[in-house]
Amino acid sequence: MISIAKPNIDENEKKAVMEVLESGNLAQGLKVAELEKRFSKLCSTKHAIATSNGTTALHTALYSLGVKPGDEVITTPFTFVSTANCILMCQAKPVFTDIMEDTFNIDPAKIQITKNTKAIIPVDLFGQPYDYNSIKETAKNNILILEDAAQAVGAMLDNKPAGSLGNASCFSLYATKNIISGEGGIITTNDDFVKNKARLFRNHGQGQKYEYLELGYNYRMTDIQAAIGIEQLKKLDSFTEKRIRNATLLSSGLGGIDGLIIPYIKKNCKHVFHQYTIRITDEFRLSRSELIEKLKQNGISSSIFYPIPLHLHLPFRKMGYKKGDFPVAEKISEEVLSLPVHPSVTDEDIKKIVEVIQNV
Ligand SMILES: *Cc1c(COP(=O)(O)O)cnc(C)c1O
C-alpha cells in the first residue's frame, strides 16, 4: 500500500534519543533549547519557544498575544480543529471567514473587522503560506496575526519563511507533519513580550523556581522529543525537495484531466506540500468516493482533508453557525482529495498513481 503519510526515521534519531536516555535528563533541557535555537534561525525570528504539541503552541501563543475572554478572533473554517479550539481555550469567540477556491486559504476580501476583533489566525494550509500582504493590509495596525504554520515548515512567501509571517507563528511536530518529534510544537516570534509570556505560560506561570506569577500550564516539550526534532530539522531541505519533486511529477501527470483540478501554487510562494490536494469536480468520470475506492483497489491510500468544515461541527453549530454560511469552504470540502506526496513516495509510486487516475 502506498501510504498517505509515513514517519521518516533513521539511525540518527535513534542515536539521539539513546543519548538523551543515557544522559538522565529526560524533561525540558538542553535539547529543547537547541531545537528552539535552530527554529529561530530557520524562521529568521528572534525567538522560538517549544511546547508539548502544536495545539498547546497555538493556545500559548494566542494567550501571549493578549487575547482575552470575549475578544473576537477571525479564522478559517477549512482547517484542523486546533486552529479554532485555541480560540475557545482563551474563552474568545471564533469568527469564521470563507476561503479562496484556488489556495484553500482564508480570503482577505471577506474578512470583516469589528471593534471586538483582536486577532486573525490564518493557516498556511497544506504547506502554502497564506496571503500575508493582503491580510496585513486588512488587519491594520492594532490587530494581531497568529500564523498557523503547523503544515508549512520550510515554506516561503516573498522569500520570507513561514514562521515569520505574523506577530507569532506556530508549528506542529506531530508524527505525520513534514518534520516530526512524535508530538511537539514550536512558537516563533520577534516579540520579547510574547516570548516572555509564552515561557511562563508553558511552565505553570512560574518565574523564579516556585514563584507563580499567573495561571500557567505544563505545556513543556521533553528533551527526548527535541532530540528527534533536531535530527529531523537537519533533513528538512532534503525532505522538502522530495515533496516538491513528487508534487511536480504528480501535477505533470494529472494536469489536463477533465474535472480534476491540480494544486495551485502562487507565484511568490514556496509551497512545501504537506498535502498534495486535488479537486474532483462534477466533470470527472467518477465521484470522489468512487475514485478513492479505485485507488484503494490499486494499493494507493488517499485521504480527505477536511471532509466537514469546522463551522458545521457541533461546538460551532452551537454558536449559531450553519450550513450555507461559508459556501466556498463547504464546496471545497466535498471536492478535495489528498494523494501520497511524502518523501518515501518513489517515482514508481507516482507513476502508478498517475496511471490509475488516468485510466479511469
Ligand atoms: C496538526 C495541526 C495542528 C495541531 O497540531 P498538533 O501538534 O497535532 O496538536 C494545528 N493546526 C493545523 C493546521 C494542523 O495541521
Coordinates of C-alpha atoms and ligand atoms in Angstrom, one line a residue:
M1 CA 0.0 0.0 0.0
I2 CA 1.3 3.5 -0.8
S3 CA 0.5 5.3 2.4
I4 CA -0.7 8.9 2.8
A5 CA 1.9 9.7 5.5
K6 CA 5.0 7.9 6.8
P7 CA 7.4 8.9 9.5
N8 CA 11.0 9.2 8.2
I9 CA 13.2 8.0 10.9
D10 CA 16.8 6.6 10.7
E11 CA 19.8 5.7 12.8
N12 CA 20.4 9.4 13.6
E13 CA 17.1 9.8 15.5
K14 CA 17.6 6.5 17.3
K15 CA 21.1 7.5 18.4
A16 CA 20.0 11.0 19.5
V17 CA 17.2 9.5 21.6
M18 CA 19.6 7.0 23.2
E19 CA 21.9 9.8 24.1
V20 CA 19.1 11.6 25.9
L21 CA 18.0 8.4 27.7
E22 CA 21.6 7.8 28.9
S23 CA 22.1 11.4 30.0
G24 CA 19.4 11.1 32.6
N25 CA 17.9 14.5 31.7
L26 CA 14.6 13.5 30.1
A27 CA 12.4 16.6 30.6
Q28 CA 12.9 20.1 29.1
G29 CA 16.6 20.8 29.0
L30 CA 19.5 21.5 26.6
K31 CA 18.0 19.6 23.6
V32 CA 14.8 21.7 23.8
A33 CA 17.0 24.9 23.9
E34 CA 18.9 23.7 20.9
L35 CA 15.8 22.9 18.9
E36 CA 14.5 26.4 19.8
K37 CA 17.7 28.0 18.6
R38 CA 17.5 26.1 15.3
F39 CA 13.9 27.0 14.7
S40 CA 14.5 30.7 15.3
K41 CA 17.4 30.5 12.8
L42 CA 15.2 28.7 10.2
C43 CA 12.5 31.3 10.6
S44 CA 14.7 34.3 11.0
T45 CA 12.9 35.2 14.2
K46 CA 14.4 36.5 17.5
H47 CA 12.7 33.8 19.5
A48 CA 11.4 30.2 19.4
I49 CA 9.6 28.6 22.2
A50 CA 9.0 24.8 22.2
T51 CA 5.8 23.3 23.6
S52 CA 4.3 19.8 24.0
N53 CA 2.4 19.9 20.7
G54 CA 1.0 22.2 18.0
T55 CA -2.2 22.8 19.9
T56 CA -0.5 23.9 23.1
A57 CA 1.7 26.1 20.9
L58 CA -1.4 27.8 19.5
H59 CA -3.0 28.2 22.9
T60 CA 0.2 29.6 24.4
A61 CA 0.8 32.0 21.5
L62 CA -2.8 33.3 21.4
Y63 CA -2.8 33.9 25.2
S64 CA 0.7 35.5 25.0
L65 CA -0.5 37.9 22.2
G66 CA -3.0 39.1 24.8
V67 CA -6.3 37.6 23.6
K68 CA -8.8 37.8 26.4
P69 CA -12.2 36.3 27.2
G70 CA -14.8 37.9 24.9
D71 CA -12.4 39.0 22.2
E72 CA -13.2 38.0 18.6
V73 CA -10.6 36.1 16.7
I74 CA -11.0 35.6 12.9
T75 CA -10.0 32.3 11.3
T76 CA -10.8 29.9 8.5
P77 CA -13.4 27.1 8.8
F78 CA -11.3 24.9 6.4
T79 CA -8.5 23.7 8.8
F80 CA -7.7 21.3 11.6
V81 CA -9.8 21.8 14.7
S82 CA -7.0 23.1 16.8
T83 CA -6.8 26.3 14.9
A84 CA -10.3 27.2 16.2
N85 CA -10.1 25.3 19.5
C86 CA -7.2 27.5 20.7
I87 CA -9.6 30.5 20.4
L88 CA -12.1 28.7 22.7
M89 CA -9.3 27.8 25.1
C90 CA -8.7 31.6 25.5
Q91 CA -12.5 31.9 26.0
A92 CA -12.6 34.1 23.0
K93 CA -15.0 33.9 20.1
P94 CA -14.1 32.2 16.8
V95 CA -15.3 34.3 13.8
F96 CA -15.0 32.2 10.7
T97 CA -14.3 33.7 7.3
D98 CA -14.7 31.9 4.0
I99 CA -11.7 30.7 2.0
M100 CA -10.4 31.2 -1.6
E101 CA -11.1 28.4 -4.0
D102 CA -7.6 28.2 -5.5
T103 CA -5.3 28.2 -2.4
F104 CA -7.9 27.0 0.2
N105 CA -6.6 29.7 2.4
I106 CA -8.6 32.4 4.2
D107 CA -10.0 35.1 1.7
P108 CA -8.7 38.5 2.7
A109 CA -11.5 40.2 0.9
K110 CA -14.1 38.5 3.1
I111 CA -12.5 39.4 6.5
Q112 CA -14.8 41.7 8.5
I113 CA -13.1 43.5 11.3
T114 CA -15.3 44.7 14.2
K115 CA -14.5 46.7 17.2
N116 CA -14.0 43.4 19.1
T117 CA -11.6 41.9 16.6
K118 CA -8.4 41.2 18.5
A119 CA -6.5 38.8 16.2
I120 CA -6.6 36.8 13.0
I121 CA -5.3 33.2 12.7
P122 CA -4.6 32.5 9.0
V123 CA -3.4 29.0 8.2
D124 CA -0.6 28.0 5.7
L125 CA -2.8 25.2 4.6
F126 CA -1.3 22.1 3.0
G127 CA 2.1 23.9 3.1
Q128 CA 1.4 27.0 1.1
P129 CA 1.7 30.3 3.0
Y130 CA -1.5 32.4 3.4
D131 CA -1.8 35.8 1.6
Y132 CA 0.2 37.8 4.1
N133 CA 0.3 41.0 2.2
S134 CA -3.4 41.4 1.8
I135 CA -4.3 40.3 5.3
K136 CA -1.7 42.7 6.8
E137 CA -3.5 45.4 4.8
T138 CA -6.9 44.4 6.1
A139 CA -5.7 43.9 9.7
K140 CA -4.3 47.4 10.0
N141 CA -2.0 48.0 12.9
N142 CA -3.8 47.1 16.1
I143 CA -5.0 43.6 15.0
L144 CA -2.6 40.8 15.7
I145 CA -1.8 38.0 13.4
L146 CA -1.1 34.4 14.6
E147 CA 0.2 32.4 11.7
D148 CA -0.8 28.7 12.0
A149 CA 2.2 27.2 10.2
A150 CA 1.7 23.7 11.5
Q151 CA 1.8 22.3 8.0
A152 CA 4.3 24.7 6.5
V153 CA 7.8 24.3 7.9
G154 CA 10.3 25.3 5.3
A155 CA 7.7 27.2 3.2
M156 CA 8.3 30.8 1.9
L157 CA 6.4 33.8 0.8
D158 CA 8.3 36.6 -1.0
N159 CA 11.4 34.8 0.3
K160 CA 10.2 35.2 3.9
P161 CA 10.0 31.9 5.8
A162 CA 6.7 30.5 7.2
G163 CA 7.1 31.2 10.9
S164 CA 7.9 34.8 10.3
L165 CA 4.6 35.8 8.7
G166 CA 2.7 37.1 11.8
N167 CA 3.2 38.6 15.2
A168 CA 3.7 35.0 16.3
S169 CA 3.6 31.7 14.4
C170 CA 3.1 28.1 15.4
F171 CA 4.4 24.8 14.1
S172 CA 3.5 21.2 14.9
L173 CA 5.9 18.3 15.0
Y174 CA 3.1 15.7 15.2
A175 CA 4.0 12.3 13.7
T176 CA 2.5 13.0 10.2
K177 CA 3.8 16.5 9.7
N178 CA 6.7 17.4 7.4
I179 CA 9.2 17.1 10.2
I180 CA 8.3 15.3 13.4
S181 CA 9.1 14.6 17.0
G182 CA 6.1 12.3 17.7
E183 CA 4.3 15.2 19.4
G184 CA 5.7 18.7 19.6
G185 CA 5.0 22.4 19.0
I186 CA 7.1 25.5 18.3
I187 CA 6.2 29.1 18.6
T188 CA 8.3 31.7 16.7
T189 CA 8.2 35.4 17.3
N190 CA 10.2 38.6 17.2
D191 CA 8.2 40.0 20.1
D192 CA 10.0 39.9 23.5
F193 CA 6.7 40.3 25.4
V194 CA 5.2 37.3 23.7
K195 CA 8.3 35.3 24.3
N196 CA 8.3 36.0 28.0
K197 CA 4.6 35.4 28.4
A198 CA 4.9 32.1 26.5
R199 CA 7.8 30.9 28.6
L200 CA 5.8 31.5 31.7
F201 CA 2.6 30.0 30.4
R202 CA 4.1 26.7 29.3
N203 CA 5.7 26.3 32.7
H204 CA 2.9 26.8 35.4
G205 CA 3.2 30.6 35.2
Q206 CA 6.5 30.1 37.1
G207 CA 9.0 32.9 37.2
Q208 CA 11.8 32.0 39.6
K209 CA 11.6 28.5 40.9
Y210 CA 8.4 28.1 43.0
E211 CA 7.4 31.7 42.3
Y212 CA 4.0 31.6 40.5
L213 CA 3.1 34.8 38.7
E214 CA -0.1 33.9 36.8
L215 CA -2.1 30.9 35.7
G216 CA 0.0 28.6 33.6
Y217 CA 0.0 25.0 32.4
N218 CA 2.5 22.3 31.9
Y219 CA 3.0 22.5 28.2
R220 CA 6.7 21.7 28.1
M221 CA 8.4 19.6 25.5
T222 CA 10.8 16.8 26.6
D223 CA 14.4 16.5 25.5
I224 CA 13.5 13.1 24.0
Q225 CA 11.1 14.8 21.6
A226 CA 13.6 17.7 21.0
A227 CA 16.4 15.3 20.1
I228 CA 14.2 13.7 17.4
G229 CA 13.2 17.2 16.2
I230 CA 16.8 18.3 15.9
E231 CA 17.7 15.4 13.7
Q232 CA 14.6 15.9 11.6
L233 CA 15.4 19.6 11.1
K234 CA 18.8 18.7 9.7
K235 CA 17.0 16.7 7.0
L236 CA 14.3 19.4 6.3
D237 CA 15.8 20.6 3.0
S238 CA 16.0 17.1 1.5
F239 CA 12.5 16.2 2.7
T240 CA 11.1 19.4 1.3
E241 CA 12.9 18.9 -2.1
K242 CA 11.4 15.4 -2.4
R243 CA 7.9 16.6 -1.6
I244 CA 8.2 19.3 -4.2
R245 CA 9.6 16.9 -6.7
N246 CA 6.8 14.4 -6.1
A247 CA 4.2 17.2 -6.4
T248 CA 5.7 18.4 -9.6
L249 CA 5.6 14.8 -11.1
L250 CA 2.0 14.3 -9.9
S251 CA 0.9 17.6 -11.4
S252 CA 2.6 16.9 -14.8
G253 CA 0.8 13.6 -14.9
L254 CA -2.6 14.8 -13.7
G255 CA -2.8 18.2 -15.4
G256 CA -5.4 18.4 -18.1
I257 CA -7.7 15.6 -17.0
D258 CA -11.4 16.7 -17.3
G259 CA -12.9 17.6 -13.9
L260 CA -9.6 17.1 -12.0
I261 CA -8.0 20.3 -10.6
I262 CA -4.4 20.1 -9.6
P263 CA -3.0 22.2 -6.8
Y264 CA -2.5 25.9 -7.5
I265 CA 0.8 27.4 -6.5
K266 CA 1.0 31.1 -6.1
K267 CA 4.0 32.8 -7.9
N268 CA 5.6 34.3 -4.8
C269 CA 5.3 31.1 -2.7
K270 CA 7.4 28.1 -1.9
H271 CA 4.7 25.5 -1.3
V272 CA 6.1 22.6 0.7
F273 CA 3.3 20.2 0.0
H274 CA 2.4 18.9 3.4
Q275 CA -0.5 17.6 1.4
Y276 CA -0.9 17.3 -2.4
T277 CA -4.6 18.0 -2.7
I278 CA -6.5 17.8 -5.9
R279 CA -10.2 18.6 -6.5
I280 CA -12.6 16.2 -8.0
T281 CA -15.4 18.1 -9.6
D282 CA -18.7 17.0 -11.3
E283 CA -17.0 16.8 -14.7
F284 CA -14.7 14.0 -13.6
R285 CA -15.7 10.5 -14.7
L286 CA -16.0 9.1 -11.2
S287 CA -17.3 10.5 -8.0
R288 CA -14.8 11.3 -5.3
S289 CA -15.7 8.2 -3.3
E290 CA -15.5 6.0 -6.4
L291 CA -12.0 7.3 -7.1
I292 CA -11.0 6.7 -3.5
E293 CA -12.2 3.1 -3.9
K294 CA -10.4 2.7 -7.2
L295 CA -7.2 3.9 -5.7
K296 CA -7.6 1.6 -2.8
Q297 CA -8.1 -1.4 -5.0
N298 CA -4.7 -0.5 -6.6
G299 CA -2.9 -0.2 -3.3
I300 CA -3.0 3.6 -3.1
S301 CA -4.1 5.4 0.1
S302 CA -5.8 8.8 -0.2
S303 CA -7.4 11.0 2.3
I304 CA -9.9 13.9 2.6
F305 CA -8.6 16.9 4.4
Y306 CA -11.1 18.1 5.5
P307 CA -14.5 16.4 4.9
I308 CA -16.6 18.8 7.0
P309 CA -15.7 22.4 7.6
L310 CA -15.3 23.4 11.2
H311 CA -18.4 25.6 11.4
L312 CA -20.6 22.6 10.8
H313 CA -19.3 20.7 13.8
L314 CA -21.3 20.6 17.0
P315 CA -19.3 23.1 19.2
F316 CA -19.5 25.7 16.5
R317 CA -23.1 25.0 15.4
K318 CA -24.0 25.7 19.0
M319 CA -22.6 29.2 18.5
G320 CA -25.0 29.7 15.6
Y321 CA -23.1 28.7 12.6
K322 CA -25.0 26.7 10.0
K323 CA -24.9 25.2 6.5
G324 CA -24.6 27.9 3.8
D325 CA -22.5 30.3 5.9
F326 CA -19.3 29.6 4.1
P327 CA -20.2 28.3 0.6
V328 CA -16.6 28.0 -0.7
A329 CA -15.4 26.0 2.2
E330 CA -18.4 23.8 2.0
K331 CA -18.0 23.2 -1.7
I332 CA -14.2 22.6 -1.4
S333 CA -14.7 20.1 1.4
E334 CA -16.8 18.0 -1.0
E335 CA -14.2 18.1 -3.7
V336 CA -10.8 17.7 -2.2
L337 CA -8.7 14.6 -2.1
S338 CA -5.1 14.3 -0.9
L339 CA -2.7 11.9 -2.6
P340 CA 0.6 10.5 -1.3
V341 CA 3.4 13.0 -1.7
H342 CA 5.7 12.4 1.3
P343 CA 9.4 11.8 0.8
S344 CA 9.1 8.0 0.9
V345 CA 6.9 8.0 -2.2
T346 CA 9.0 6.9 -5.1
D347 CA 8.9 7.8 -8.8
E348 CA 7.5 4.3 -9.4
D349 CA 4.7 5.0 -6.9
I350 CA 3.9 8.4 -8.6
K351 CA 3.8 6.6 -12.0
K352 CA 1.3 4.1 -10.6
I353 CA -0.9 6.8 -9.0
V354 CA -1.0 8.8 -12.3
E355 CA -1.7 5.7 -14.4
V356 CA -4.6 4.6 -12.1
I357 CA -6.2 8.0 -12.3
Q358 CA -5.6 8.5 -16.0
N359 CA -7.2 5.1 -16.7
V360 CA -10.5 5.8 -15.0
Ligands
LIG1 C1 -1.5 19.5 13.0 C2 -2.1 20.8 13.1 C3 -2.4 21.5 14.3 C4 -2.2 20.8 15.6 O1 -1.0 20.3 15.9 P1 -0.9 19.1 17.0 O2 0.6 19.0 17.1 O3 -1.5 17.9 16.3 O4 -1.5 19.5 18.2 C5 -2.9 22.8 14.2 N1 -3.2 23.3 13.0 C6 -3.0 22.7 11.9 C7 -3.4 23.4 10.6 C8 -2.5 21.4 11.8 O5 -2.4 20.8 10.7

